[in-house]
Amino acid sequence: MTEALAAARTPHEVFDVVLAPALEALDAVAGAVLLVNAVDGRLEIAATRGDEEGAQTVWQEGPLDAAVPAGDALARREALYFEHAGDLKRAYPDLEARTGGVAAVATAVLPMRLDGSPMGALILDFREPHLFTGEERRFLRTLAAQCAIALGRAQLSRDLEARVAARTAELEGERAALDAFVAYKEAVGGESDLLTLAQQALQVVRANLEHVSAAYYERDGELWKARVWSADIPPEIALQITAGIPVNAPNYAEATQSGQPVFVDGWDAEANSVQGAESYGAAAFLPLVVRGETRSLFSVGTRAARAWTERERALVRAVARGLTVTLERTEQARHLAEQNAALAGRTRALEGFADLTRDLTLHDEPYTLIQRAQEVVLSLLPDGYALYFEPQGDRWVKRAQTGEMGTEALQAVADAGLPYHEAGNLLTPYTTLAPYYQDQYAQDTDNIGDLVAHLGASATFPVMVNGQPRGVFAVVLFGKLRPWSGPERAVMETVMRSLELALERAESVNLLAQRTRELEQTNTELARSNAELEQFAYVASHDLQAPIRAVTSFAGLMAQRYGSLLDARGQRYLRQIVDGGEHMKRLVDDLLSFSRLHTQPRELVPVHTQTVFDAVVERLRGEVETLGATVSGGALPVIRADAPQLDQLFQNLISNGLKYRREGVAPRVQVWAEREDTGWRFAVRDNGIGIESHYLERIFVIFQRLHGRDEYEGTGIGLAVCKKIVERHGGRLWVESTPGQGSTFFFTLPGA
Ligand code: ADP
């Protein structure tokens, strides 16, 4: 049994080794081991043998006192033997009542002590009365002692195992911390949300360093406010650090100013304005420095020590470094976001310009244009208003406004207009011809006192039209301390330039419209007077016909009847009267046909020009024969024309060709036509006197003649009529000529 006990490692093995052989050796019916609980000092049943399952014995869990046999034996430091039925009950009268069990006939209670301390008791029950011999008693005492030793050893090894387990758990904890640190390191690489990362940093610190509290602070004005903190921090302290620690608290300030980690052994909580944090023996403050500036603080504190070990410092430093890296990255991300916002702003500005440019081309009214520019500028800026003033006499008069000015008093001043020399914000740009920016609208600028107190930045621009200042465009923002940014200035100046261009354009459009209106008016007047003149010419020439006919016919009669009665001079006078009368008749006839061209509507029909030509030649046949002339023409086309006018055109040109003939040269007139584009080009060529080149245009003007009537009879109306006819048909008439050789008159007419 001693060997078996030496091999037993656990209490259960000990019980197995002890109880079963003891029962067998002494023929006991049951056995039990009661042990004293080290924590509460009560007796517990550690093992039983032999009892039927669920049997109610007097061996129960309970207080360790002398009222129970085990406690009694331990207290007396001796084994108790109850050999006969009733002995146990007699010794402990209330035992059965107390335990609800039934006492055995005979019982041995063997106390177990170890190193002087009570350990428990070994109990054997017998069904029969049992006389414990001296040898049995020795055996049982030895058994109990050995059991105690074995149990003590088992307990020791259990403690050792527990310690091994604890150490293992500890090691596992450290590995978990290490894992957390690795995860943290990875998070530093990927996590951009600073608070999430700060939370992880706290966990790493706490997983690695026992009894450490940690917090992450951000600056808020004159306070460091904890944004993330470890859960172990007592609520009253958490409340203080979240509300904010003054930035001048010594340790906080030192870390902030030096930019270096501050490790404080033997921390003075009170000096750092953290009440109730005296339990922290050591604290550390690690500034997170980005671009030379302390942005955040990472702090740790421990209640388990009053000093930091080198390992602790290293770990905390590493964690803080990770946070700094993230902070830098966050900063970069924010910088990028700001750039994006600026870019978006510029895109918006460009879109605004697109709108502006489009809108500006739709309007010609200057104040509408200015209003539109005001709207665009304001849409690109924070809250504010825009005004436009023009100088008038000794005052600035408001011509356009967009947005409310904020106060009724200020509005009233603007509505009333400002004295020319006292409104600096208007006078300056107007006289310097340059934009005038104020990051803060100074109260003395326009001499309107604190009416501008609610205003922030102001910008005023001269509005130049065709190089001259026209007025001043003012933009004013509400709120303080907001300087004009470079992009804002660029935006406003560009809008100004667009506005100026639009104003100049509107100006010329308006001017053009006015000129056009004037021209149209002149045209109508001209057309009316033309019509009147034409009407007059027609009426005049028509009414002149009768009296002229009277003069010439009576002069003719007089020559016939009384010519013989007149002397030579009288007859010459009479001839002149007849000549003059005939010329006047031709003049009036020609004038009539000229004015008819204007008054009578033309009728365009397909006309066979060959037929017209033939008719004209037939009419002139007498004259042609008299002169010995030739008039030829052939293969003339069909065109759309007014036939009578075409007849007149041919007649005038052909007879001119016969009239302006050269001395001693038989006149020859040729007429032909050639296809040209969609119509025809006709030519009437003669071999007459020709025309000096500088008269080639003048001959088509009415009444313009190159010769006296004594040389060549004529009225100077014929070619003017021709020109008019051709033009009325949509064609052109011109002449080419070589003086002394002949002339060719060309005209174009549309095809059929
Ligand atoms: P009129 O023949 O009645 O003078 P026209 O208008 O027909 O008036 O002609 C104007 C002037 O052009 C003529 O006076 C003449 O000097 C010149 N002229 C016209 N036709 C010819 C021609 N075929 N050759 C030379 N000169 C011509």
mmCIF file of C-alpha atoms and ligand atoms in Angstrom, residues 590 652-653 656-661 686 688-691 699-701 703-707 712-721 737 742-743 745, ligand 1:
data_model
loop_
_atom_site.group_PDB
_atom_site.id
_atom_site.type_symbol
_atom_site.label_atom_id
_atom_site.label_comp_id
_atom_site.label_asym_id
_atom_site.label_seq_id
_atom_site.Cartn_x
_atom_site.Cartn_y
_atom_site.Cartn_z
ATOM 1 C CA ASP A 590 -38.984 108.406 -123.083
ATOM 2 C CA ASN A 652 -32.817 100.829 -127.606
ATOM 3 C CA LEU A 653 -29.535 98.962 -127.900
ATOM 4 C CA ASN A 656 -28.015 103.133 -130.495
ATOM 5 C CA GLY A 657 -25.697 100.834 -132.468
ATOM 6 C CA LEU A 658 -27.052 102.328 -135.691
ATOM 7 C CA LYS A 659 -27.115 105.924 -134.330
ATOM 8 C CA TYR A 660 -23.581 106.120 -133.023
ATOM 9 C CA ARG A 661 -22.025 104.989 -136.295
ATOM 10 C CA ASP A 686 -21.644 97.556 -133.207
ATOM 11 C CA GLY A 688 -19.476 102.551 -134.354
ATOM 12 C CA ILE A 689 -17.597 105.369 -132.679
ATOM 13 C CA GLY A 690 -16.972 103.554 -129.452
ATOM 14 C CA ILE A 691 -16.867 105.049 -125.930
ATOM 15 C CA ILE A 699 -23.756 106.542 -119.912
ATOM 16 C CA PHE A 700 -26.245 104.417 -117.952
ATOM 17 C CA VAL A 701 -27.259 107.357 -115.768
ATOM 18 C CA PHE A 703 -29.951 112.282 -118.982
ATOM 19 C CA GLN A 704 -26.205 111.598 -119.289
ATOM 20 C CA ARG A 705 -25.093 112.063 -122.901
ATOM 21 C CA LEU A 706 -21.627 112.277 -124.397
ATOM 22 C CA HIS A 707 -22.646 114.397 -127.373
ATOM 23 C CA TYR A 712 -26.482 113.009 -132.274
ATOM 24 C CA GLU A 713 -30.174 113.415 -131.592
ATOM 25 C CA GLY A 714 -31.231 111.877 -128.233
ATOM 26 C CA THR A 715 -32.622 112.353 -124.741
ATOM 27 C CA GLY A 716 -30.079 110.487 -122.571
ATOM 28 C CA ILE A 717 -32.852 108.282 -121.209
ATOM 29 C CA GLY A 718 -32.514 105.144 -123.381
ATOM 30 C CA LEU A 719 -29.661 103.348 -121.555
ATOM 31 C CA ALA A 720 -31.129 104.248 -118.152
ATOM 32 C CA VAL A 721 -34.300 102.485 -119.296
ATOM 33 C CA SER A 737 -15.702 99.395 -126.013
ATOM 34 C CA GLY A 742 -17.070 99.897 -131.769
ATOM 35 C CA SER A 743 -18.868 98.890 -128.581
ATOM 36 C CA PHE A 745 -23.273 95.946 -124.734
HETATM 37 P P1 ADP B 1 -29.324 108.980 -126.158
HETATM 38 O O1 ADP B 1 -28.915 107.928 -127.097
HETATM 39 O O2 ADP B 1 -30.722 109.329 -126.248
HETATM 40 O O3 ADP B 1 -28.376 110.068 -125.988
HETATM 41 P P2 ADP B 1 -28.762 106.884 -124.367
HETATM 42 O O4 ADP B 1 -29.086 106.725 -122.882
HETATM 43 O O5 ADP B 1 -29.269 105.814 -125.217
HETATM 44 O O6 ADP B 1 -29.252 108.266 -124.731
HETATM 45 O O7 ADP B 1 -27.238 106.926 -124.484
HETATM 46 C C1 ADP B 1 -26.486 107.762 -123.615
HETATM 47 C C2 ADP B 1 -25.184 108.104 -124.217
HETATM 48 O O8 ADP B 1 -24.342 106.949 -124.386
HETATM 49 C C3 ADP B 1 -25.320 108.580 -125.580
HETATM 50 O O9 ADP B 1 -25.548 109.985 -125.623
HETATM 51 C C4 ADP B 1 -24.010 108.242 -126.239
HETATM 52 O O10 ADP B 1 -23.074 109.251 -126.005
HETATM 53 C C5 ADP B 1 -23.575 106.994 -125.552
HETATM 54 N N1 ADP B 1 -23.869 105.807 -126.365
HETATM 55 C C6 ADP B 1 -24.973 105.048 -126.272
HETATM 56 N N2 ADP B 1 -24.890 103.990 -127.118
HETATM 57 C C7 ADP B 1 -23.690 104.072 -127.751
HETATM 58 C C8 ADP B 1 -23.022 103.274 -128.727
HETATM 59 N N3 ADP B 1 -23.567 102.158 -129.234
HETATM 60 N N4 ADP B 1 -21.793 103.703 -129.181
HETATM 61 C C9 ADP B 1 -21.268 104.826 -128.696
HETATM 62 N N5 ADP B 1 -21.826 105.607 -127.734
HETATM 63 C C10 ADP B 1 -23.052 105.229 -127.259
#
